[in-house]
Amino acid sequence: MSDTGHRVLIHYCSQCRWMLRASWTAQELLTTFDGDIAEVVLKPGTGGIFEVRVDDQLIWSRKDEGRFPELSELKQKLRDIIDPQRDLGHSDKKT
Amino acid sequence: MSDTGHRVLIHYCSQCRWMLRASWTAQELLTTFDGDIAEVVLKPGTGGIFEVRVDDQLIWSRKDEGRFPELSELKQKLRDIIDPQRDLGHSDKKT
């Protein structure tokens, strides 16, 4: 669990006061994917950025999508990369 | 702010259920040192670990100290490394 596993990066706009949102997202991912995530990086940024990357692969960009992710769809995207066979339970239902 | 600044690593025991404590610590440091921290890394571990590093320099080890840090003393240690002249206000008072 310590040095294996995936690296999640949450790059958020601190000027927009999205730190708590980013931190909450980190908590949710660390809870759901306990044992599969090596680390979650909280990275302050500017200019309205809210991006989530897994192993440097972009899985969410607020600029591209025009909105924040639902946590369930973020978890689905993460799951599809790190453990495609996993059933996420209620997070796999349509939002 | 984006690619300059310091890297804080919080390595915590997830089996001990210290993720929320680690995340809360991250939120506090990101709030107090807004603009000076490039990123905070939340790293799950095992075996009762709770360590905080700044730029790979260990500033807290629960094993060494026998306890969790007060947030004020953690901020003082971080301040001493990244901006020794800064007054932390009420966090500079004795706890």
PDB file of C-alpha atoms in Angstrom:
ATOM      1  CA  MET A   1       0.000   0.000   0.000  1.00  0.00           C
ATOM      2  CA  SER A   2       2.840   2.362   0.760  1.00  0.00           C
ATOM      3  CA  ASP A   3       4.871   2.770  -2.393  1.00  0.00           C
ATOM      4  CA  THR A   4       2.767   0.903  -4.899  1.00  0.00           C
ATOM      5  CA  GLY A   5      -0.512   2.123  -6.252  1.00  0.00           C
ATOM      6  CA  HIS A   6      -1.717   5.099  -8.172  1.00  0.00           C
ATOM      7  CA  ARG A   7      -1.079   8.804  -7.858  1.00  0.00           C
ATOM      8  CA  VAL A   8      -4.057  11.129  -7.957  1.00  0.00           C
ATOM      9  CA  LEU A   9      -3.516  14.851  -8.502  1.00  0.00           C
ATOM     10  CA  ILE A  10      -6.208  17.410  -7.719  1.00  0.00           C
ATOM     11  CA  HIS A  11      -5.257  20.805  -9.105  1.00  0.00           C
ATOM     12  CA  TYR A  12      -7.649  23.466  -7.865  1.00  0.00           C
ATOM     13  CA  CYS A  13      -8.027  27.240  -7.929  1.00  0.00           C
ATOM     14  CA  SER A  14      -7.300  28.534  -4.449  1.00  0.00           C
ATOM     15  CA  GLN A  15      -8.453  32.062  -5.341  1.00  0.00           C
ATOM     16  CA  CYS A  16     -11.848  30.553  -6.142  1.00  0.00           C
ATOM     17  CA  ARG A  17     -11.854  29.004  -2.643  1.00  0.00           C
ATOM     18  CA  TRP A  18     -12.067  25.481  -3.969  1.00  0.00           C
ATOM     19  CA  MET A  19      -9.565  24.047  -1.475  1.00  0.00           C
ATOM     20  CA  LEU A  20     -12.274  22.490   0.677  1.00  0.00           C
ATOM     21  CA  ARG A  21     -13.916  20.972  -2.386  1.00  0.00           C
ATOM     22  CA  ALA A  22     -10.563  19.557  -3.495  1.00  0.00           C
ATOM     23  CA  SER A  23      -9.866  18.217  -0.022  1.00  0.00           C
ATOM     24  CA  TRP A  24     -13.303  16.639   0.215  1.00  0.00           C
ATOM     25  CA  THR A  25     -12.738  15.007  -3.176  1.00  0.00           C
ATOM     26  CA  ALA A  26      -9.415  13.656  -1.890  1.00  0.00           C
ATOM     27  CA  GLN A  27     -11.118  12.210   1.194  1.00  0.00           C
ATOM     28  CA  GLU A  28     -13.764  10.479  -0.895  1.00  0.00           C
ATOM     29  CA  LEU A  29     -11.239   8.947  -3.302  1.00  0.00           C
ATOM     30  CA  LEU A  30      -8.950   7.832  -0.472  1.00  0.00           C
ATOM     31  CA  THR A  31     -11.914   6.198   1.248  1.00  0.00           C
ATOM     32  CA  THR A  32     -13.330   4.423  -1.807  1.00  0.00           C
ATOM     33  CA  PHE A  33      -9.992   3.326  -3.247  1.00  0.00           C
ATOM     34  CA  ASP A  34      -8.254   2.544   0.014  1.00  0.00           C
ATOM     35  CA  GLY A  35      -5.265   0.366  -0.787  1.00  0.00           C
ATOM     36  CA  ASP A  36      -5.147   1.271  -4.482  1.00  0.00           C
ATOM     37  CA  ILE A  37      -4.056   4.892  -4.155  1.00  0.00           C
ATOM     38  CA  ALA A  38      -0.421   5.551  -3.255  1.00  0.00           C
ATOM     39  CA  GLU A  39      -0.990   9.258  -2.783  1.00  0.00           C
ATOM     40  CA  VAL A  40      -3.346  12.138  -3.443  1.00  0.00           C
ATOM     41  CA  VAL A  41      -1.755  15.463  -4.245  1.00  0.00           C
ATOM     42  CA  LEU A  42      -3.616  18.686  -3.446  1.00  0.00           C
ATOM     43  CA  LYS A  43      -2.142  21.369  -5.681  1.00  0.00           C
ATOM     44  CA  PRO A  44      -3.284  24.994  -5.388  1.00  0.00           C
ATOM     45  CA  GLY A  45      -3.593  26.886  -8.632  1.00  0.00           C
ATOM     46  CA  THR A  46      -5.235  29.923 -10.161  1.00  0.00           C
ATOM     47  CA  GLY A  47      -7.605  30.963 -12.917  1.00  0.00           C
ATOM     48  CA  GLY A  48     -10.542  28.714 -12.195  1.00  0.00           C
ATOM     49  CA  ILE A  49      -8.675  25.462 -12.627  1.00  0.00           C
ATOM     50  CA  PHE A  50     -10.185  22.250 -11.286  1.00  0.00           C
ATOM     51  CA  GLU A  51      -8.458  19.251 -12.796  1.00  0.00           C
ATOM     52  CA  VAL A  52      -8.092  15.686 -11.605  1.00  0.00           C
ATOM     53  CA  ARG A  53      -5.357  13.431 -12.930  1.00  0.00           C
ATOM     54  CA  VAL A  54      -4.583   9.788 -12.286  1.00  0.00           C
ATOM     55  CA  ASP A  55      -1.002   8.792 -13.022  1.00  0.00           C
ATOM     56  CA  ASP A  56      -0.752  11.980 -15.115  1.00  0.00           C
ATOM     57  CA  GLN A  57      -3.832  11.040 -17.129  1.00  0.00           C
ATOM     58  CA  LEU A  58      -6.449  13.791 -17.092  1.00  0.00           C
ATOM     59  CA  ILE A  59      -9.825  12.428 -15.962  1.00  0.00           C
ATOM     60  CA  TRP A  60     -11.566  15.726 -15.248  1.00  0.00           C
ATOM     61  CA  SER A  61     -11.153  19.316 -16.343  1.00  0.00           C
ATOM     62  CA  ARG A  62     -13.704  21.865 -15.222  1.00  0.00           C
ATOM     63  CA  LYS A  63     -12.770  24.036 -18.189  1.00  0.00           C
ATOM     64  CA  ASP A  64     -13.436  21.223 -20.665  1.00  0.00           C
ATOM     65  CA  GLU A  65     -16.612  19.957 -19.001  1.00  0.00           C
ATOM     66  CA  GLY A  66     -18.049  23.296 -17.931  1.00  0.00           C
ATOM     67  CA  ARG A  67     -18.863  22.005 -14.455  1.00  0.00           C
ATOM     68  CA  PHE A  68     -17.527  20.195 -11.446  1.00  0.00           C
ATOM     69  CA  PRO A  69     -17.671  16.404 -11.535  1.00  0.00           C
ATOM     70  CA  GLU A  70     -20.258  14.448  -9.651  1.00  0.00           C
ATOM     71  CA  LEU A  71     -18.309  12.356  -7.199  1.00  0.00           C
ATOM     72  CA  SER A  72     -19.880   9.197  -8.607  1.00  0.00           C
ATOM     73  CA  GLU A  73     -18.691   9.909 -12.145  1.00  0.00           C
ATOM     74  CA  LEU A  74     -15.222  10.836 -10.901  1.00  0.00           C
ATOM     75  CA  LYS A  75     -15.051   7.526  -9.054  1.00  0.00           C
ATOM     76  CA  GLN A  76     -16.219   5.687 -12.163  1.00  0.00           C
ATOM     77  CA  LYS A  77     -13.485   7.323 -14.247  1.00  0.00           C
ATOM     78  CA  LEU A  78     -10.878   6.499 -11.635  1.00  0.00           C
ATOM     79  CA  ARG A  79     -12.143   2.934 -11.344  1.00  0.00           C
ATOM     80  CA  ASP A  80     -12.031   2.475 -15.113  1.00  0.00           C
ATOM     81  CA  ILE A  81      -8.312   3.207 -14.980  1.00  0.00           C
ATOM     82  CA  ILE A  82      -7.134   1.483 -11.837  1.00  0.00           C
ATOM     83  CA  ASP A  83      -9.526  -1.470 -11.456  1.00  0.00           C
ATOM     84  CA  PRO A  84     -12.013  -1.813 -14.352  1.00  0.00           C
ATOM     85  CA  GLN A  85     -13.655  -4.932 -12.904  1.00  0.00           C
ATOM     86  CA  ARG A  86     -14.651  -3.326  -9.631  1.00  0.00           C
ATOM     87  CA  ASP A  87     -18.286  -2.705  -8.838  1.00  0.00           C
ATOM     88  CA  LEU A  88     -18.692   0.645  -7.128  1.00  0.00           C
ATOM     89  CA  GLY A  89     -22.110  -0.132  -5.713  1.00  0.00           C
ATOM     90  CA  HIS A  90     -24.390   2.859  -5.579  1.00  0.00           C
ATOM     91  CA  SER A  91     -21.734   5.011  -7.241  1.00  0.00           C
ATOM     92  CA  ASP A  92     -22.215   2.933 -10.382  1.00  0.00           C
ATOM     93  CA  LYS A  93     -25.824   3.968 -10.757  1.00  0.00           C
ATOM     94  CA  LYS A  94     -26.708   6.732 -13.152  1.00  0.00           C
ATOM     95  CA  THR A  95     -26.511  10.150 -11.539  1.00  0.00           C
TER      96      THR A  95
ATOM     97  CA  MET B   1       2.029  29.846  -6.915  1.00  0.00           C
ATOM     98  CA  SER B   2       1.618  26.956  -9.320  1.00  0.00           C
ATOM     99  CA  ASP B   3       5.007  25.333  -9.747  1.00  0.00           C
ATOM    100  CA  THR B   4       7.081  27.216  -7.214  1.00  0.00           C
ATOM    101  CA  GLY B   5       6.794  26.775  -3.494  1.00  0.00           C
ATOM    102  CA  HIS B   6       7.215  23.970  -1.054  1.00  0.00           C
ATOM    103  CA  ARG B   7       6.037  20.388  -1.010  1.00  0.00           C
ATOM    104  CA  VAL B   8       4.421  19.077   2.129  1.00  0.00           C
ATOM    105  CA  LEU B   9       3.982  15.347   2.601  1.00  0.00           C
ATOM    106  CA  ILE B  10       1.594  13.901   5.180  1.00  0.00           C
ATOM    107  CA  HIS B  11       2.145  10.174   5.584  1.00  0.00           C
ATOM    108  CA  TYR B  12      -0.556   8.643   7.733  1.00  0.00           C
ATOM    109  CA  CYS B  13      -1.750   5.218   8.851  1.00  0.00           C
ATOM    110  CA  SER B  14      -4.983   4.484   7.028  1.00  0.00           C
ATOM    111  CA  GLN B  15      -5.649   1.345   9.109  1.00  0.00           C
ATOM    112  CA  CYS B  16      -5.640   3.618  12.182  1.00  0.00           C
ATOM    113  CA  ARG B  17      -8.308   5.741  10.466  1.00  0.00           C
ATOM    114  CA  TRP B  18      -6.150   8.838  10.477  1.00  0.00           C
ATOM    115  CA  MET B  19      -7.089   9.931   6.965  1.00  0.00           C
ATOM    116  CA  LEU B  20      -9.476  12.618   8.184  1.00  0.00           C
ATOM    117  CA  ARG B  21      -6.849  13.925  10.598  1.00  0.00           C
ATOM    118  CA  ALA B  22      -4.296  14.025   7.790  1.00  0.00           C
ATOM    119  CA  SER B  23      -6.759  15.756   5.486  1.00  0.00           C
ATOM    120  CA  TRP B  24      -7.678  18.303   8.147  1.00  0.00           C
ATOM    121  CA  THR B  25      -3.974  18.988   8.697  1.00  0.00           C
ATOM    122  CA  ALA B  26      -3.573  19.512   4.952  1.00  0.00           C
ATOM    123  CA  GLN B  27      -6.484  21.981   4.912  1.00  0.00           C
ATOM    124  CA  GLU B  28      -4.997  23.969   7.783  1.00  0.00           C
ATOM    125  CA  LEU B  29      -1.547  24.169   6.206  1.00  0.00           C
ATOM    126  CA  LEU B  30      -2.945  25.084   2.799  1.00  0.00           C
ATOM    127  CA  THR B  31      -4.999  27.852   4.409  1.00  0.00           C
ATOM    128  CA  THR B  32      -2.233  29.314   6.576  1.00  0.00           C
ATOM    129  CA  PHE B  33       0.518  29.060   3.964  1.00  0.00           C
ATOM    130  CA  ASP B  34      -1.577  29.929   0.938  1.00  0.00           C
ATOM    131  CA  GLY B  35       0.803  30.898  -1.839  1.00  0.00           C
ATOM    132  CA  ASP B  36       3.868  29.290  -0.245  1.00  0.00           C
ATOM    133  CA  ILE B  37       2.881  25.666  -0.644  1.00  0.00           C
ATOM    134  CA  ALA B  38       3.119  24.141  -4.110  1.00  0.00           C
ATOM    135  CA  GLU B  39       1.402  20.953  -3.071  1.00  0.00           C
ATOM    136  CA  VAL B  40       0.333  18.822  -0.143  1.00  0.00           C
ATOM    137  CA  VAL B  41       0.595  15.075  -0.586  1.00  0.00           C
ATOM    138  CA  LEU B  42      -1.705  12.771   1.379  1.00  0.00           C
ATOM    139  CA  LYS B  43      -0.015   9.399   1.519  1.00  0.00           C
ATOM    140  CA  PRO B  44      -1.737   6.408   3.129  1.00  0.00           C
ATOM    141  CA  GLY B  45       0.502   4.090   5.104  1.00  0.00           C
ATOM    142  CA  THR B  46       0.393   1.448   7.790  1.00  0.00           C
ATOM    143  CA  GLY B  47       1.752   0.616  11.225  1.00  0.00           C
ATOM    144  CA  GLY B  48       0.764   3.738  13.116  1.00  0.00           C
ATOM    145  CA  ILE B  49       2.735   6.150  10.975  1.00  0.00           C
ATOM    146  CA  PHE B  50       1.981   9.858  11.140  1.00  0.00           C
ATOM    147  CA  GLU B  51       4.804  11.852   9.628  1.00  0.00           C
ATOM    148  CA  VAL B  52       4.940  15.300   8.112  1.00  0.00           C
ATOM    149  CA  ARG B  53       7.718  16.331   5.779  1.00  0.00           C
ATOM    150  CA  VAL B  54       8.504  19.627   4.102  1.00  0.00           C
ATOM    151  CA  ASP B  55      10.680  19.351   1.010  1.00  0.00           C
ATOM    152  CA  ASP B  56      11.670  15.901   2.278  1.00  0.00           C
ATOM    153  CA  GLN B  57      12.709  17.291   5.664  1.00  0.00           C
ATOM    154  CA  LEU B  58      10.954  15.498   8.517  1.00  0.00           C
ATOM    155  CA  ILE B  59       9.190  17.997  10.793  1.00  0.00           C
ATOM    156  CA  TRP B  60       6.986  15.577  12.699  1.00  0.00           C
ATOM    157  CA  SER B  61       7.034  11.882  13.497  1.00  0.00           C
ATOM    158  CA  ARG B  62       4.411  10.497  15.821  1.00  0.00           C
ATOM    159  CA  LYS B  63       6.720   7.594  16.622  1.00  0.00           C
ATOM    160  CA  ASP B  64       9.542   9.930  17.667  1.00  0.00           C
ATOM    161  CA  GLU B  65       7.337  12.374  19.575  1.00  0.00           C
ATOM    162  CA  GLY B  66       4.914   9.893  21.065  1.00  0.00           C
ATOM    163  CA  ARG B  67       1.931  12.028  20.124  1.00  0.00           C
ATOM    164  CA  PHE B  68       0.226  13.931  17.361  1.00  0.00           C
ATOM    165  CA  PRO B  69       1.372  17.502  16.773  1.00  0.00           C
ATOM    166  CA  GLU B  70      -0.606  20.462  17.942  1.00  0.00           C
ATOM    167  CA  LEU B  71      -1.504  22.323  14.785  1.00  0.00           C
ATOM    168  CA  SER B  72       0.167  25.461  16.128  1.00  0.00           C
ATOM    169  CA  GLU B  73       3.514  23.745  16.631  1.00  0.00           C
ATOM    170  CA  LEU B  74       3.307  22.079  13.244  1.00  0.00           C
ATOM    171  CA  LYS B  75       2.717  25.489  11.678  1.00  0.00           C
ATOM    172  CA  GLN B  76       5.640  26.933  13.618  1.00  0.00           C
ATOM    173  CA  LYS B  77       7.934  24.189  12.343  1.00  0.00           C
ATOM    174  CA  LEU B  78       6.741  24.702   8.809  1.00  0.00           C
ATOM    175  CA  ARG B  79       7.090  28.479   9.112  1.00  0.00           C
ATOM    176  CA  ASP B  80      10.639  28.113  10.457  1.00  0.00           C
ATOM    177  CA  ILE B  81      11.579  26.350   7.236  1.00  0.00           C
ATOM    178  CA  ILE B  82       9.693  28.235   4.565  1.00  0.00           C
ATOM    179  CA  ASP B  83       9.415  31.771   5.971  1.00  0.00           C
ATOM    180  CA  PRO B  84      11.253  32.269   9.304  1.00  0.00           C
ATOM    181  CA  GLN B  85      10.340  35.959   9.549  1.00  0.00           C
ATOM    182  CA  ARG B  86       6.609  35.393   9.426  1.00  0.00           C
ATOM    183  CA  ASP B  87       4.449  36.069  12.467  1.00  0.00           C
ATOM    184  CA  LEU B  88       1.797  33.384  12.784  1.00  0.00           C
ATOM    185  CA  GLY B  89      -0.414  35.408  15.109  1.00  0.00           C
ATOM    186  CA  HIS B  90      -2.221  33.308  17.668  1.00  0.00           C
ATOM    187  CA  SER B  91      -0.456  30.179  16.392  1.00  0.00           C
ATOM    188  CA  ASP B  92       2.808  31.639  17.710  1.00  0.00           C
ATOM    189  CA  LYS B  93       1.606  31.675  21.275  1.00  0.00           C
ATOM    190  CA  LYS B  94       2.528  28.821  23.557  1.00  0.00           C
ATOM    191  CA  THR B  95       0.042  25.994  23.423  1.00  0.00           C
TER     192      THR B  95
END
